[in-house]
């Protein structure tokens, strides 16, 4: 039982990371009907940005919570700018083209970031600085809750609540929901669609950057290809919850994290990465709209 609770804690921490990335997928799909395959690589850029900012500002040699907060905020801001740039350069001109054009472009942007990252950052893995020293907050028998696990879960929860508040309680969120319903109708109501789409990419990219910075704390090894597999898993989490649905992305991310952790603990770590694809196949066969998704009919 103690092992199960411990694995559950580990799974929740990973699930929170997947949920943050999955929210970016679901936001972009909700307004643009695009699966942004480059999103996982923005998560990698977030981790790399945090790595370099931590060294440049001197926080790598002086661990502190304040230093980590500064590093994470800078990474979120830079990745938000990157998200806006990707939307402007890669997707804006293709908005009224067939969706396959945008999909292929998304794959191209993903490869550009991966191989461009290898060129800029170097192909070798890097050791993420220990910005916060790890220690146990709670211990009972074999169950240990570390401060890093608690930090990941709490920060992720705060960011999710903040995003929910922005979407549901602000004029920006109202505009975002209007654009997700219909471009043309939103434009007729005076909403600047381009601005709303840029903000959507910025919000999603900022969340991915936060996930990248926090992953660096728990798993210090980072490299330019680190976004590939987590990006796929987060996409599966978004599909599992019902892509385009915010609560669904969160639930899907948590389920993904807990499931793969339990599989690695009780079956074999070999199957850990395969779980995502098994879940994807199962969802597509049983309930293609996901747990919280709804069937929509497209007008011809």
PDB file of C-alpha atoms in Angstrom, residues 3 16 20 40 65 69 95 129 133 135-136 146 157-158 162 175 190 204 222 234:
ATOM      1  CA  UNK A   3       4.400   1.755  -2.546  1.00  0.00           C
ATOM      2  CA  UNK A  16       0.596  17.981 -13.514  1.00  0.00           C
ATOM      3  CA  UNK A  20       0.227  22.005 -18.397  1.00  0.00           C
ATOM      4  CA  UNK A  40       6.312  19.834 -27.218  1.00  0.00           C
ATOM      5  CA  UNK A  65      12.930  29.559  -4.269  1.00  0.00           C
ATOM      6  CA  UNK A  69      10.524  31.846  -9.577  1.00  0.00           C
ATOM      7  CA  UNK A  95      -5.357  30.013 -41.647  1.00  0.00           C
ATOM      8  CA  UNK A 129      21.061  23.346 -11.983  1.00  0.00           C
ATOM      9  CA  UNK A 133      17.452  21.801  -2.745  1.00  0.00           C
ATOM     10  CA  UNK A 135      14.134  17.558   1.005  1.00  0.00           C
ATOM     11  CA  UNK A 136      11.151  15.693   2.368  1.00  0.00           C
ATOM     12  CA  UNK A 146       9.386  15.968  -1.311  1.00  0.00           C
ATOM     13  CA  UNK A 157      -2.534  23.989  -9.923  1.00  0.00           C
ATOM     14  CA  UNK A 158      -2.084  27.745  -9.508  1.00  0.00           C
ATOM     15  CA  UNK A 162      -5.144  31.317 -13.325  1.00  0.00           C
ATOM     16  CA  UNK A 175     -12.945  37.031 -26.933  1.00  0.00           C
ATOM     17  CA  UNK A 190     -15.346  43.804 -33.434  1.00  0.00           C
ATOM     18  CA  UNK A 204      -0.099  27.895 -24.167  1.00  0.00           C
ATOM     19  CA  UNK A 222      17.741  18.126 -20.469  1.00  0.00           C
ATOM     20  CA  UNK A 234       0.528  15.470 -23.568  1.00  0.00           C
TER      21      UNK A 234
END
